[in-house]
Coordinates of C-alpha atoms (C1' of nucleotides) in Angstrom, one line a residue:
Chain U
X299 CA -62.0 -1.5 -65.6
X300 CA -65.0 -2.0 -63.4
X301 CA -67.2 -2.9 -66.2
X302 CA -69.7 -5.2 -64.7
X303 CA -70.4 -8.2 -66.5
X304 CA -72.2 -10.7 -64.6
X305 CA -71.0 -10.2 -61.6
X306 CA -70.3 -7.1 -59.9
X307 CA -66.5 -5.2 -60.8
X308 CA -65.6 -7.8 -58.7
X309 CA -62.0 -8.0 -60.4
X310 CA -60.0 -6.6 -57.2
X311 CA -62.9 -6.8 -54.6
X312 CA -61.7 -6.9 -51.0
X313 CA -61.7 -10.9 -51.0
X314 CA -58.7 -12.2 -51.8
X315 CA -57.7 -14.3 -49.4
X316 CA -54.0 -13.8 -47.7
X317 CA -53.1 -17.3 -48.7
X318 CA -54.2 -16.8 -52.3
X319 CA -52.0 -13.3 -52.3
X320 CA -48.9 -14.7 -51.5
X321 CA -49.5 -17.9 -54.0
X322 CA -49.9 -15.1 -57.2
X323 CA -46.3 -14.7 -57.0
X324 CA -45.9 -18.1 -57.7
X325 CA -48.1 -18.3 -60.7
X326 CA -47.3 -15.3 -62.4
X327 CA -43.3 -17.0 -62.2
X328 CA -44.7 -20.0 -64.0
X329 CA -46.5 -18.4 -66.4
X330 CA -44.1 -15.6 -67.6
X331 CA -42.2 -19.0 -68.2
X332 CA -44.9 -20.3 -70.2
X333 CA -44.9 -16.9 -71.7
X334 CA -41.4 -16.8 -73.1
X335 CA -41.9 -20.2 -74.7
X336 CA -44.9 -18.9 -76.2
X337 CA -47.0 -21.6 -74.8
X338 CA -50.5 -20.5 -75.8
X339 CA -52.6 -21.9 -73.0
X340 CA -52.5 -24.2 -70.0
X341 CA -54.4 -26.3 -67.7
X342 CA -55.0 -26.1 -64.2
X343 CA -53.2 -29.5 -63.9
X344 CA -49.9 -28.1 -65.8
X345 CA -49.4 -24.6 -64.4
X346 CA -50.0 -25.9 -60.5
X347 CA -47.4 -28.5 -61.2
X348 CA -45.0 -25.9 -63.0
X349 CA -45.9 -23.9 -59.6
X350 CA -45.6 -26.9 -56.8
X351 CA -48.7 -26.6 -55.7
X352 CA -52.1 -28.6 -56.0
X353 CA -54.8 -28.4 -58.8
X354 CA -57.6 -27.6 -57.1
X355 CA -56.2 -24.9 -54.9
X356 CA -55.0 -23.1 -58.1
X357 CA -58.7 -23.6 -59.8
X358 CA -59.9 -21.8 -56.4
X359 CA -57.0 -19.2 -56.1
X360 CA -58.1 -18.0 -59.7
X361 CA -62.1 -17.8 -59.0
X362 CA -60.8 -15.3 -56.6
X363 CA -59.9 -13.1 -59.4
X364 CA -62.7 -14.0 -61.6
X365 CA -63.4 -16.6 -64.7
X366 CA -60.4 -16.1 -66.6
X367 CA -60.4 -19.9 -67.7
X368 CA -61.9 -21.7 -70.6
X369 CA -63.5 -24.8 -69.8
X370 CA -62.7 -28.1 -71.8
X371 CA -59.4 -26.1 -72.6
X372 CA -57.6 -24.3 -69.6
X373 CA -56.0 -20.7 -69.5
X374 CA -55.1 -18.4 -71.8
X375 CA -51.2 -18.2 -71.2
X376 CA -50.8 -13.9 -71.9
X377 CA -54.3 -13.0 -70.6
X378 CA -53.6 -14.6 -67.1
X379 CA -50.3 -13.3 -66.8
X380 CA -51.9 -9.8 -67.4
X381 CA -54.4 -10.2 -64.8
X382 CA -51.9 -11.6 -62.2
X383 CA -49.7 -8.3 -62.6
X384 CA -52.1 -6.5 -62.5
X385 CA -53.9 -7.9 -59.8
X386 CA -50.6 -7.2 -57.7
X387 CA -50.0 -4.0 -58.7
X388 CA -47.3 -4.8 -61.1
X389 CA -48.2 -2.7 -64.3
X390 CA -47.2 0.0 -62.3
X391 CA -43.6 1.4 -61.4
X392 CA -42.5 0.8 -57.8
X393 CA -40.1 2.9 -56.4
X394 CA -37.9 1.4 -53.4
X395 CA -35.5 2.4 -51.2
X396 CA -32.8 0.3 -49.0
X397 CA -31.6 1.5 -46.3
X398 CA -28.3 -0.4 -44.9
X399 CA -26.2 -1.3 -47.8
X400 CA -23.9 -3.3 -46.2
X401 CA -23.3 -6.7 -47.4
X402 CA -26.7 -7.5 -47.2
X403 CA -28.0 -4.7 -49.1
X404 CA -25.7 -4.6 -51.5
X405 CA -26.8 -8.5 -52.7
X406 CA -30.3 -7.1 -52.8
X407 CA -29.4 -3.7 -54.8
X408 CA -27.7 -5.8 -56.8
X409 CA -30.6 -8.6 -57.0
X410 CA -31.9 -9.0 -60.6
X411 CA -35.6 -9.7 -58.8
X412 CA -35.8 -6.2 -57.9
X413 CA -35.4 -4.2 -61.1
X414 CA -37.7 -6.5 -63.3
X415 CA -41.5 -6.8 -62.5
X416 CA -42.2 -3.4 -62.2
X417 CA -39.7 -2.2 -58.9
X418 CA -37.2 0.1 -59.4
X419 CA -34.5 0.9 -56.8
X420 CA -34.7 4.5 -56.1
X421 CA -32.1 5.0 -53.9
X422 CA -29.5 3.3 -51.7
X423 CA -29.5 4.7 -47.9
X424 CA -26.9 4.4 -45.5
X425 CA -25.5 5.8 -42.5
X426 CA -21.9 5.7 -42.8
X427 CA -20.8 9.0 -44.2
X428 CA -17.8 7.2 -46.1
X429 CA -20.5 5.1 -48.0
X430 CA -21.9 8.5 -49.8
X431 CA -21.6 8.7 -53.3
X432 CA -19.5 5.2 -54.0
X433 CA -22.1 3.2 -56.0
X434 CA -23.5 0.1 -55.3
X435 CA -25.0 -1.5 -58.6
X436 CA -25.0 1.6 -60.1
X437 CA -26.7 3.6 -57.6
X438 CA -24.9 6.0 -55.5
X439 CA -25.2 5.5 -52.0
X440 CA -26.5 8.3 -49.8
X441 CA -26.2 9.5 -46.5
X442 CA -29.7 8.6 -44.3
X443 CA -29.2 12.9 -43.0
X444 CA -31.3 12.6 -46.4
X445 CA -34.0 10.0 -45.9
X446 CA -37.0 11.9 -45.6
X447 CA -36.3 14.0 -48.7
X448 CA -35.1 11.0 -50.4
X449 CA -38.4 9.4 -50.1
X450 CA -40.4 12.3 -50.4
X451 CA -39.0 13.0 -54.0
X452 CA -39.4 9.8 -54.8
X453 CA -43.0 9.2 -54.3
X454 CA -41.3 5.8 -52.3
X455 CA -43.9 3.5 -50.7
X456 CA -42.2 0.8 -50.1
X457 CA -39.1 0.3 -48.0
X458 CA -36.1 -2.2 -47.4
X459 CA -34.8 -2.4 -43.9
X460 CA -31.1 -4.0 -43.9
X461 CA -29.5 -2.5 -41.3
X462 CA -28.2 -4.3 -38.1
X463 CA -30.5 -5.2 -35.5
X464 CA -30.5 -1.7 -33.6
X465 CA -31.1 0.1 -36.3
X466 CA -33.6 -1.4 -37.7
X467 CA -36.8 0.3 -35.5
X468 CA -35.7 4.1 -35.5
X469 CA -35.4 3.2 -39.6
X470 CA -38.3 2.2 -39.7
X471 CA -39.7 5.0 -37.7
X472 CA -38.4 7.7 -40.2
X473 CA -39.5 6.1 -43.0
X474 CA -43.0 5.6 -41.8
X475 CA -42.8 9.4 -40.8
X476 CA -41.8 9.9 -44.3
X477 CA -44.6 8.3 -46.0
X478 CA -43.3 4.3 -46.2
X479 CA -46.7 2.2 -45.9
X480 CA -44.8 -1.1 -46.7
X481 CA -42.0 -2.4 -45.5
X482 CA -39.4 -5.2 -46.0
X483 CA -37.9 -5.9 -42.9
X484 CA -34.8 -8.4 -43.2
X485 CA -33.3 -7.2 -39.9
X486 CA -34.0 -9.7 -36.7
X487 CA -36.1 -7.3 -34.9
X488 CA -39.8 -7.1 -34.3
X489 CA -40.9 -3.7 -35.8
X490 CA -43.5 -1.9 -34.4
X491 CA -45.3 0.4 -36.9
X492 CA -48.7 2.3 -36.7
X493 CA -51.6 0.6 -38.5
X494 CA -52.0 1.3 -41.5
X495 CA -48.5 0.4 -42.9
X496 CA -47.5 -3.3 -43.8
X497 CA -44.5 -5.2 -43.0
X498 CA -43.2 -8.3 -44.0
X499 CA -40.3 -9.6 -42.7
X500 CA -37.5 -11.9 -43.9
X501 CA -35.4 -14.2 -41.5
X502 CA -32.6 -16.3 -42.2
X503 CA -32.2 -17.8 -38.6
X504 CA -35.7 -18.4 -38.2
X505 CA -35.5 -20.3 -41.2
X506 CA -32.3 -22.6 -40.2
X507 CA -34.2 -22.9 -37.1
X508 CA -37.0 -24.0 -38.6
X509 CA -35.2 -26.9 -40.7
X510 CA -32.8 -27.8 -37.4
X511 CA -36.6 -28.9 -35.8
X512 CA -37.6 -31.2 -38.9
X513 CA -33.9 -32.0 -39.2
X514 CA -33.2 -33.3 -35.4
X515 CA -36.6 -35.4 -36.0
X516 CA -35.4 -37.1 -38.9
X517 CA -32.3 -38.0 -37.1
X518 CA -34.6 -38.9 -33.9
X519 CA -36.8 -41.2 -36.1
X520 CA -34.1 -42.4 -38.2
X521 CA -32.0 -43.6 -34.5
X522 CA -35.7 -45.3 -33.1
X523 CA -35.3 -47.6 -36.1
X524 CA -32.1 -48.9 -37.7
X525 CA -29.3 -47.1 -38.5
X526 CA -30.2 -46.9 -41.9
X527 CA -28.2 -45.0 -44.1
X528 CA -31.0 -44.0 -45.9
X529 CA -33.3 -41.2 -45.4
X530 CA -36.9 -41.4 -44.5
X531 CA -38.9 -39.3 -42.5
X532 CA -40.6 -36.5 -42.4
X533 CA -42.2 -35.7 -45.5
X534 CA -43.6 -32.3 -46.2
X535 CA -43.4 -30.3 -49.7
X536 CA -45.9 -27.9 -48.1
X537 CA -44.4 -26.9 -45.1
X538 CA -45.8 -23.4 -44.0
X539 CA -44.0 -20.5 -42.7
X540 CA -45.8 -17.7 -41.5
X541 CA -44.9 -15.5 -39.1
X542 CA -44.1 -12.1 -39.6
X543 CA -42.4 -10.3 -36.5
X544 CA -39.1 -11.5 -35.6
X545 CA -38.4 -10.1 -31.9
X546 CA -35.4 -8.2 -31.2
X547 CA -32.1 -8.4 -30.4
X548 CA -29.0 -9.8 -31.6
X549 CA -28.6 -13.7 -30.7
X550 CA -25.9 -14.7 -28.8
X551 CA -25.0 -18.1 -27.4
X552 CA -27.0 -20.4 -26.3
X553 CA -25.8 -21.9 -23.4
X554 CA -28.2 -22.1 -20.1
X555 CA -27.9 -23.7 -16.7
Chain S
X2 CA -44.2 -35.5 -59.2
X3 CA -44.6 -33.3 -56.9
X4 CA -47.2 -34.8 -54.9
X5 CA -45.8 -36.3 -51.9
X6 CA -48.2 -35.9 -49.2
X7 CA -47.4 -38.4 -47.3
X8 CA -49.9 -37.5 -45.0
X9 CA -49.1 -35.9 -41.7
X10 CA -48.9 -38.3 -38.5
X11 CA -51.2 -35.6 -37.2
X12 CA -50.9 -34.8 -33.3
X13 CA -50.5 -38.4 -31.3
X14 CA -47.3 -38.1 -29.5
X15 CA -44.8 -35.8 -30.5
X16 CA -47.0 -33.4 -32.8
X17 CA -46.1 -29.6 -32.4
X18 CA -48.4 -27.9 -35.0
X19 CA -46.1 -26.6 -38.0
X20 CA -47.5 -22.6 -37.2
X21 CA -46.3 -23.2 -33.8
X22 CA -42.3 -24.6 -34.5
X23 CA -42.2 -21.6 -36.9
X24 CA -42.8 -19.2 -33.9
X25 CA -40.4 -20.6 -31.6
X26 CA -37.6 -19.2 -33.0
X27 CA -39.5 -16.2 -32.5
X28 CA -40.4 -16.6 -28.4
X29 CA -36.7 -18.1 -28.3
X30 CA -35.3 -14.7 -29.6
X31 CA -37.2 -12.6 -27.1
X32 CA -36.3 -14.9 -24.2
X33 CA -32.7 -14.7 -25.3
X34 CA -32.7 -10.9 -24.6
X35 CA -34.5 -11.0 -21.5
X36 CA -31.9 -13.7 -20.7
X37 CA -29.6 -11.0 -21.6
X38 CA -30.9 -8.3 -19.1
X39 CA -30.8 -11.1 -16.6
X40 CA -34.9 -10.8 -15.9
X41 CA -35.6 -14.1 -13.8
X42 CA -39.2 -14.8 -15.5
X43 CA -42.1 -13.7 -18.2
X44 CA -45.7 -13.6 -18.1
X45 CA -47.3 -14.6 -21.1
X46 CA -48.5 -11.4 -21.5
X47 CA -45.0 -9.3 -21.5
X48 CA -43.3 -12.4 -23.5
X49 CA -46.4 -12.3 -26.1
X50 CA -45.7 -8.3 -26.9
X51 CA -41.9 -8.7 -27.1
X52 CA -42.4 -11.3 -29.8
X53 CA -45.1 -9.4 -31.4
X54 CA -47.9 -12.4 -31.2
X55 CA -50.9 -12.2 -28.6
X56 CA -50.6 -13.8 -25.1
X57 CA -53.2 -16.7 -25.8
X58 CA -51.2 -17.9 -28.8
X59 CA -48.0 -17.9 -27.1
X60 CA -49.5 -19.7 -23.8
X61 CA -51.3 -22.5 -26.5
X62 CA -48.0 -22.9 -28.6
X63 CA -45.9 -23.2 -25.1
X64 CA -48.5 -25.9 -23.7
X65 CA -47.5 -28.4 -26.7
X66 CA -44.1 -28.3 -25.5
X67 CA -45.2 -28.9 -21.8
X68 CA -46.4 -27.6 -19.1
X69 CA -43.2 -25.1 -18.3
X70 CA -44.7 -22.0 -16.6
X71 CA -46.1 -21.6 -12.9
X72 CA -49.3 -20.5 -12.6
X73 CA -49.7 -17.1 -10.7
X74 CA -46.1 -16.5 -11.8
X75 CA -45.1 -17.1 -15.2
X76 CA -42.4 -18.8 -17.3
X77 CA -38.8 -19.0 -16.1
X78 CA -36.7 -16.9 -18.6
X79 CA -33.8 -19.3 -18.5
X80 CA -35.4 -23.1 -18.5
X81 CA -37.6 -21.4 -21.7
X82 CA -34.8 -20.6 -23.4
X83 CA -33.3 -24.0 -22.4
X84 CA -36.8 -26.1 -23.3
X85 CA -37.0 -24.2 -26.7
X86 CA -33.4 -24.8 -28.1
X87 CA -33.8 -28.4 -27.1
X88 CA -36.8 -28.4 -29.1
X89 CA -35.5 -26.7 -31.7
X90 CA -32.7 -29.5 -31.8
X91 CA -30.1 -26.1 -30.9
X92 CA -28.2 -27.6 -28.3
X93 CA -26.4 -29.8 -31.1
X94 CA -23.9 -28.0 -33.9
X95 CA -25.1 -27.7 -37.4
X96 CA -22.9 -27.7 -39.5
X97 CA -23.8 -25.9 -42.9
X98 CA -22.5 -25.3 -46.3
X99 CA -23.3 -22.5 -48.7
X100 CA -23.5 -22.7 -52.4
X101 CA -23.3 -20.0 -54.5
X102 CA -20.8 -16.8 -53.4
X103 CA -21.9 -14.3 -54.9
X104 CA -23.4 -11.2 -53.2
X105 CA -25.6 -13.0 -52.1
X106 CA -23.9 -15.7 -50.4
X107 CA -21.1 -13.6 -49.4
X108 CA -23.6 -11.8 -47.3
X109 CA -25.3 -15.0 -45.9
X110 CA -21.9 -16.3 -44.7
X111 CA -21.3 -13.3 -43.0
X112 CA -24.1 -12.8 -41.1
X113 CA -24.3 -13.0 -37.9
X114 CA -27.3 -15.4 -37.1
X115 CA -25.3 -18.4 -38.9
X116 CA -22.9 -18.7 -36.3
X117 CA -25.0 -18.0 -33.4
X118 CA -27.8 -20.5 -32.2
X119 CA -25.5 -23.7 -33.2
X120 CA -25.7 -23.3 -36.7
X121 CA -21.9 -23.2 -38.2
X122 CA -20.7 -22.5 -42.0
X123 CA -18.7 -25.4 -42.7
X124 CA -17.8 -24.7 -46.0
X125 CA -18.3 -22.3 -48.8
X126 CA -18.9 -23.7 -52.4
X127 CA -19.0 -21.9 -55.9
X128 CA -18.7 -22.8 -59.4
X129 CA -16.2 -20.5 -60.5
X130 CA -12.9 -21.5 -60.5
X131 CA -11.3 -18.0 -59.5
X132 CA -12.8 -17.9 -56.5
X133 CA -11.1 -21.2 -54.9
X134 CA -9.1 -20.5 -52.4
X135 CA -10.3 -17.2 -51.6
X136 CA -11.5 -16.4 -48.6
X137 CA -15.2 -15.0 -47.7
X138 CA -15.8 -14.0 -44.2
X139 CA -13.2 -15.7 -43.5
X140 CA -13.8 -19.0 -45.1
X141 CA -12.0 -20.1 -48.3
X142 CA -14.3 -20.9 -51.1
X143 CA -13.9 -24.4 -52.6
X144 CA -14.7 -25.5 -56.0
X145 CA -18.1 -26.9 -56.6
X146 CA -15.9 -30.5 -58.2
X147 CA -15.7 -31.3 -54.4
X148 CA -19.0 -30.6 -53.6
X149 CA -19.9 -34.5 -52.1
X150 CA -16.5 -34.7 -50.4
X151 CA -17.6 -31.9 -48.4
X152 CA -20.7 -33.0 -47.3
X153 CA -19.9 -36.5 -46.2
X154 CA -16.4 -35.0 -44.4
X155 CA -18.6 -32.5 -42.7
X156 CA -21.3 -34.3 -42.0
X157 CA -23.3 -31.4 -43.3
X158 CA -27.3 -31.7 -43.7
X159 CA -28.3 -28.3 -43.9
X160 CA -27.3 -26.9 -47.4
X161 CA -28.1 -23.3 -48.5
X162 CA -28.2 -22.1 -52.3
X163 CA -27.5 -18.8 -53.0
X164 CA -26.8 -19.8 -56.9
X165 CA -28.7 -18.5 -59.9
X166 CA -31.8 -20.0 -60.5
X167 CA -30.6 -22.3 -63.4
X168 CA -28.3 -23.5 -61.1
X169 CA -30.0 -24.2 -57.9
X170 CA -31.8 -27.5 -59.1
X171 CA -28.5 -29.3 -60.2
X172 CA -26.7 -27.8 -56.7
X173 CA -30.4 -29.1 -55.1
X174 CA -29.6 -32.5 -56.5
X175 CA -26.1 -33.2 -55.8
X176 CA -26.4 -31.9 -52.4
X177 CA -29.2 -34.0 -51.8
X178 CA -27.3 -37.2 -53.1
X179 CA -24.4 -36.2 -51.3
X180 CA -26.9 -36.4 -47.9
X181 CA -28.0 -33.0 -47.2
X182 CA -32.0 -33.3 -45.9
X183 CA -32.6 -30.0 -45.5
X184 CA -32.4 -26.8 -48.2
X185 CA -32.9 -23.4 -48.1
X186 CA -33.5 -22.1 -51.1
X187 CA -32.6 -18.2 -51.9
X188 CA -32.7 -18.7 -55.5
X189 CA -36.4 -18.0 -57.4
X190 CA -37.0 -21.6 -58.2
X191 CA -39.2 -24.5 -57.4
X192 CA -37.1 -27.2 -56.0
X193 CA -38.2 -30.5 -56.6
X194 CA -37.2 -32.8 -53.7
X195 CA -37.4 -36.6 -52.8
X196 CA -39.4 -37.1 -49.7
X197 CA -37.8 -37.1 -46.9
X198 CA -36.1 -33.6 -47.6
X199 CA -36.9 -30.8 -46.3
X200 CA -37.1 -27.1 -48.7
X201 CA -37.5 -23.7 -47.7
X202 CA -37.7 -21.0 -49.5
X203 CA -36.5 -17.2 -49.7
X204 CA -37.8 -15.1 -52.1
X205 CA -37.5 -11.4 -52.2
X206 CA -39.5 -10.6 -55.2
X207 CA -42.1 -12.7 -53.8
X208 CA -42.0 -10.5 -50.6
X209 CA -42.2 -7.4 -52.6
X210 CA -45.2 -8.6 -54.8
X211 CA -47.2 -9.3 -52.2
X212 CA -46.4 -5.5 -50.8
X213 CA -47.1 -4.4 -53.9
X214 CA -50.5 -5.9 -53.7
X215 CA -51.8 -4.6 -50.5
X216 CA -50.0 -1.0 -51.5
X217 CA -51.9 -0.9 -54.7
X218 CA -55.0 -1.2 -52.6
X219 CA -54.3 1.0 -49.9
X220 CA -53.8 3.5 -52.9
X221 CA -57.2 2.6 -54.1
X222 CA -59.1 2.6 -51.2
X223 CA -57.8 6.1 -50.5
X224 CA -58.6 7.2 -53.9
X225 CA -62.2 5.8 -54.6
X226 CA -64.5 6.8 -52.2
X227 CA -63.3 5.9 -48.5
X228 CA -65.7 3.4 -47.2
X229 CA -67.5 4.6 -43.9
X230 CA -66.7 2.0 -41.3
X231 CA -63.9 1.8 -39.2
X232 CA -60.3 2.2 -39.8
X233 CA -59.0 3.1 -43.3
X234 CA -56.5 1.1 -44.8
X235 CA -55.0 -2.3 -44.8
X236 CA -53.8 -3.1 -41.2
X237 CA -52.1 -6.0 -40.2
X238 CA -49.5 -6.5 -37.5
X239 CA -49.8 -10.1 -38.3
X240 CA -49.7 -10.3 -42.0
X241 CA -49.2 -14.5 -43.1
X242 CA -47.0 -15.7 -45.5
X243 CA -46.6 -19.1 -46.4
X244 CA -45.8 -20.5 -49.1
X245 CA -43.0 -22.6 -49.5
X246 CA -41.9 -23.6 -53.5
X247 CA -41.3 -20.9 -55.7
X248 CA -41.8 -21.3 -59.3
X249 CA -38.8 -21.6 -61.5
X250 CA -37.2 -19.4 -64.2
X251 CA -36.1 -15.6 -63.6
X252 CA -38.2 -13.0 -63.8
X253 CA -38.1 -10.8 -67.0
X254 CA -40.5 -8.1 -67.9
X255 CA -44.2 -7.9 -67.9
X256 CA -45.7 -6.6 -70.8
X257 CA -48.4 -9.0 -71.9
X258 CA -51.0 -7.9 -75.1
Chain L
dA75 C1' -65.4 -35.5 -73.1
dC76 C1' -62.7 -32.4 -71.0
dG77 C1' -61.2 -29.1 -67.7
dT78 C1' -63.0 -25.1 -65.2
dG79 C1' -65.5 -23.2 -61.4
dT80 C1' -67.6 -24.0 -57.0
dG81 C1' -70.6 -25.7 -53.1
dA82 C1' -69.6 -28.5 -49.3
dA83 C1' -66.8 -31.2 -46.3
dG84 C1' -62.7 -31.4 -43.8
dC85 C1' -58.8 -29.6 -41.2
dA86 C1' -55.4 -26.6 -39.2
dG87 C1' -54.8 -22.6 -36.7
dT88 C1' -56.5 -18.8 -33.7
dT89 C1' -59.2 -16.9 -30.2
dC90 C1' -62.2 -17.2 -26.3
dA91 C1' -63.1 -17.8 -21.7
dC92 C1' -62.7 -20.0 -17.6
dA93 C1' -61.3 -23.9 -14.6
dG94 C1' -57.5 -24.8 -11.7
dC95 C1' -53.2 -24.3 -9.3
dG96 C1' -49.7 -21.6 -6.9
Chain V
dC74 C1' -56.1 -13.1 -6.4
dG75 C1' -52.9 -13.7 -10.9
dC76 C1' -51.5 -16.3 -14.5
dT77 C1' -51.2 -20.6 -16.7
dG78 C1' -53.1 -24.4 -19.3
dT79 C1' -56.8 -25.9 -22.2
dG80 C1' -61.5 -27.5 -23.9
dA81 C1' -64.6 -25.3 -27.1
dA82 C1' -66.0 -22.1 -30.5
dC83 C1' -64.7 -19.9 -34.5
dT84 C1' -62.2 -18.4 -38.6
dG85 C1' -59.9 -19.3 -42.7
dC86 C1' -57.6 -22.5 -45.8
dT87 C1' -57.4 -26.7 -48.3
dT88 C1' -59.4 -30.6 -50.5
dC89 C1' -63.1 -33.1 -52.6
dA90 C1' -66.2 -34.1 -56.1
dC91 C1' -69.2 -33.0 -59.5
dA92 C1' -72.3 -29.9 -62.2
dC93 C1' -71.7 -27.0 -66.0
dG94 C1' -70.1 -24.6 -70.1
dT95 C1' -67.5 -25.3 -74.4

DNA sequence: ACGTGTGAAGCAGTTCACAGCG
DNA sequence: CGCTGTGAACTGCTTCACACGT
């Protein structure tokens, strides 16, 4: 690594755009695909339609990580999917904790997406002392009394907040304390962590929320026109997200004056 | 395929900018628990650091909705919380179904934010015959056979899938002939829609890779030579996400050449 | 000829800073 | 005054279109 070529050891320079980050998932899924039916090479054209997104914004995403493309031909199939992983950190081994197995956190222990691609489930954290020792997907739960030396014996950088609402900050807190620099936050609370450490969050109200706006529109244009039984409307395959603190609380009715 | 674009009917009339709908949910959550404690209004300011965003976005998102604050004052919690749900098209019921009960979907249907904030699980659907009949959070679980009854005698137009990911195109496409126009998708797939319908997507592993990314270089800043200017380390508070399809196929190993 | 790689144009979203109203 | 509402500047992402290497 780091041997210059043309350029400068650019391969993992500060530049990658956020955008670009979050799309590598994307490709790297397409071409392990590609991968396991030995497909030998692809073109732009191909692998952004495998991935659902444009040509040209793949061409760019991947002059972010350097020239890894053949022109006249297209991408080399195993060579790309070795930069991708490694680009994100994949050859290596991720340990993980979750903390909160309840039913949440038991579907993620449990989630086949977390022991391939290089993370590993260290351990399974909870707070209920009758959870301790019965294993969830194999892994015995333990009491959070243990968290910090849990994460410390682990070398654990990254953590997994499921835990209700309430919980969810003075987790967070201890694991930080403990040495967490990332964190995957799927409880409806806005986290507050020092800088330094990352969080992402993941919220399935915000999302329905999300669709009940495009949804109610559809409805809205649908009612300005005929009654048409058919659907047409808003049209979006590239609807953006964003957003990454959820605020806090749990959410109760809705029901004002 | 997978090329609608449809172009966007940009910002005439009823145009609230797609970054902005994601973060009401957001504002909405924060007003909920002021609501809550019974606080009579917000300044920009205090609403801005409940919901973790800065008081000039907030202010800027709220003046597409209308001009709802008093100046000198601030916003009044309760005709907020009233003017976003409206928005949000939360003042009607959604009714929703949920493919796919497995640990997954068992902890989707029963959490908590389904069946606050008008959404409501209508139904329950799996493919497995042993699990008709039996309930989940207290729902029974019908066969997947009836999967278009249910729809139409709901009226259901938010579906979730919770299925493998071999399964979640098929469920995709009989929900959308059934009528559903609006999907989220937990399983690691790219959906392929008509327009018209709506797709978001959930992806854990995605969530984690993109940790895994700024983790590796956090780990490489601090063990290269630490640059001289400013604060070490990746620091974000307001880390972006995006992305909406994910690419199909589960996730095996990496182990290229 | 073909498909990558990339300047340049175009656009969406964020931040600034201040005018204007209570 | 204080705080909202918003034009205007700015930043970053996406799309275009074509030169260039193979």
């Amino acid at each position: 690594m780091a041997t210059g070529r043309t350029h400068r050891p650019a391969t993992r320079s500060r530049g990658i755009p956020e955008a670009t980050v979050a799309r590598l998932p994307l490709y790297l899924r397409a071409l392990t695909a590609l991968s396991e039916r030995s497909v030998p090479t692809v073109s732009s054209e191909e692998l952004a339609a495998a991935a659902g997104v444009n040509s040209a914004k793949l061409r760019k995403d991947f002059s972010y990580l350097g020239s890894y493309g053949t022109r006249g031909v297209g991408y080399d199939v195993e060579y790309l999917v070795y930069q991708i992983s490694r680009e994100l950190g994949l050859t290596q081994d991720w340990p993980v904790v979750i903390v909160g197995i309840g039913n949440l956190g038991a579907a993620l222990a449990n989630y086949g997406g977390f022991a391939s691609r290089g993370f590993r489930v260290a351990a399974l954290i909870d707070a209920d002392p009758a959870m301790a020792g019965k294993p969830v997907a194999g892994i015995p739960v333990q009491h959070s009394d243990d968290l910090e030396k849990i994460i410390q014996d682990n070398g654990v950088s990254i953590g997994v907040i499921a835990t209700p609402a309430g919980a969810a900050q003075p987790v967070c807190d201890r694991l930080v304390a403990a040495g967490v620099t990332s964190i995957l936050n799927f409880a409806p609370t806005v986290l507050t962590v020092p800088d330094g450490v990352d969080v992402r969050k993941v919220d399935l109200s915000i999302e329905l929320q999300i669709l009940a706006f495009h949804e109610q529109r559809k409805a809205g244009e649908d009612a300005a026109h005929s009654d048409g039984t058919g659907p047409a409307a808003v049209t979006r395959e590239e609807s953006d997200a964003s957003a990454d603190q959820g605020p806090d609380g749990d959410v109760p009715a809705v029901m004002p004056a």
